[in-house]
Coordinates of C-alpha atoms and ligand atoms in Angstrom, one line a residue:
M1 CA 4.7 18.8 -25.9
Q2 CA 5.9 16.2 -23.4
L3 CA 7.7 13.2 -24.5
P4 CA 6.6 9.6 -23.6
D5 CA 7.7 8.4 -20.2
E6 CA 7.4 5.4 -18.2
M7 CA 5.3 4.6 -14.8
T8 CA 5.1 1.8 -12.5
C9 CA 1.8 1.3 -11.0
P10 CA 2.7 1.6 -7.0
H11 CA -0.1 -1.0 -6.1
C12 CA 1.1 -3.9 -8.6
G13 CA 4.5 -3.2 -10.2
S14 CA 2.8 -3.2 -13.6
I15 CA 4.9 -0.9 -16.0
Y16 CA 3.3 1.4 -18.6
E17 CA 4.7 3.6 -21.4
R18 CA 2.6 7.1 -20.5
T19 CA 2.2 9.3 -23.7
Y20 CA 0.3 12.6 -23.4
T21 CA -2.1 14.2 -25.6
K22 CA -3.0 17.9 -25.6
V23 CA -6.9 18.6 -25.3
S24 CA -8.4 22.0 -25.8
M25 CA -10.3 22.0 -22.5
R26 CA -9.1 21.2 -19.1
D27 CA -9.8 17.7 -17.7
K28 CA -9.7 16.1 -14.2
D29 CA -10.0 12.6 -14.2
Y30 CA -8.1 9.3 -13.4
A31 CA -6.7 6.1 -14.8
D32 CA -7.2 2.8 -13.1
C33 CA -4.7 0.1 -13.7
D34 CA -5.5 -2.6 -16.1
V35 CA -4.2 -5.1 -13.6
C36 CA -5.1 -4.5 -10.6
E37 CA -7.8 -2.0 -11.1
R38 CA -6.5 0.6 -8.4
R39 CA -5.5 4.1 -9.1
L40 CA -2.8 4.0 -11.0
D41 CA -2.4 8.0 -12.4
S42 CA -4.5 11.1 -11.9
W43 CA -4.5 14.6 -13.7
N44 CA -5.9 18.0 -13.7
G45 CA -5.3 20.1 -16.7
S46 CA -5.3 20.0 -20.7
V47 CA -2.2 17.4 -21.3
I48 CA -3.7 13.9 -20.5
P49 CA -2.0 10.7 -20.4
M50 CA -2.5 7.8 -22.3
H51 CA -1.2 4.4 -20.8
R52 CA -0.3 1.4 -22.7
L53 CA 0.8 -1.8 -20.6
I54 CA 4.0 -3.0 -21.1
K55 CA 4.8 -5.5 -18.6
R56 CA 1.9 -7.0 -15.9
G57 CA 2.7 -6.8 -12.5
E58 CA 2.4 -9.4 -9.8
L59 CA -0.9 -9.3 -8.1
P60 CA -0.5 -10.4 -4.3
Ligands
LIG1 ZN1 -1.5 -2.3 -11.0

């Protein structure tokens, strides 16, 4: 079981809380940032991150 952590969007600086869900089948996917709509995170395995926006970043 992985503990929640925080991550920052590398593109706009938005801060997300990331929690993890274990699934029975491996999954390869990615998530886009809610604010700048660029690639936020990607994964390949059976532990899937869920992202909850905590603080919006500044768009350029
Ligand atoms: Zn972003």
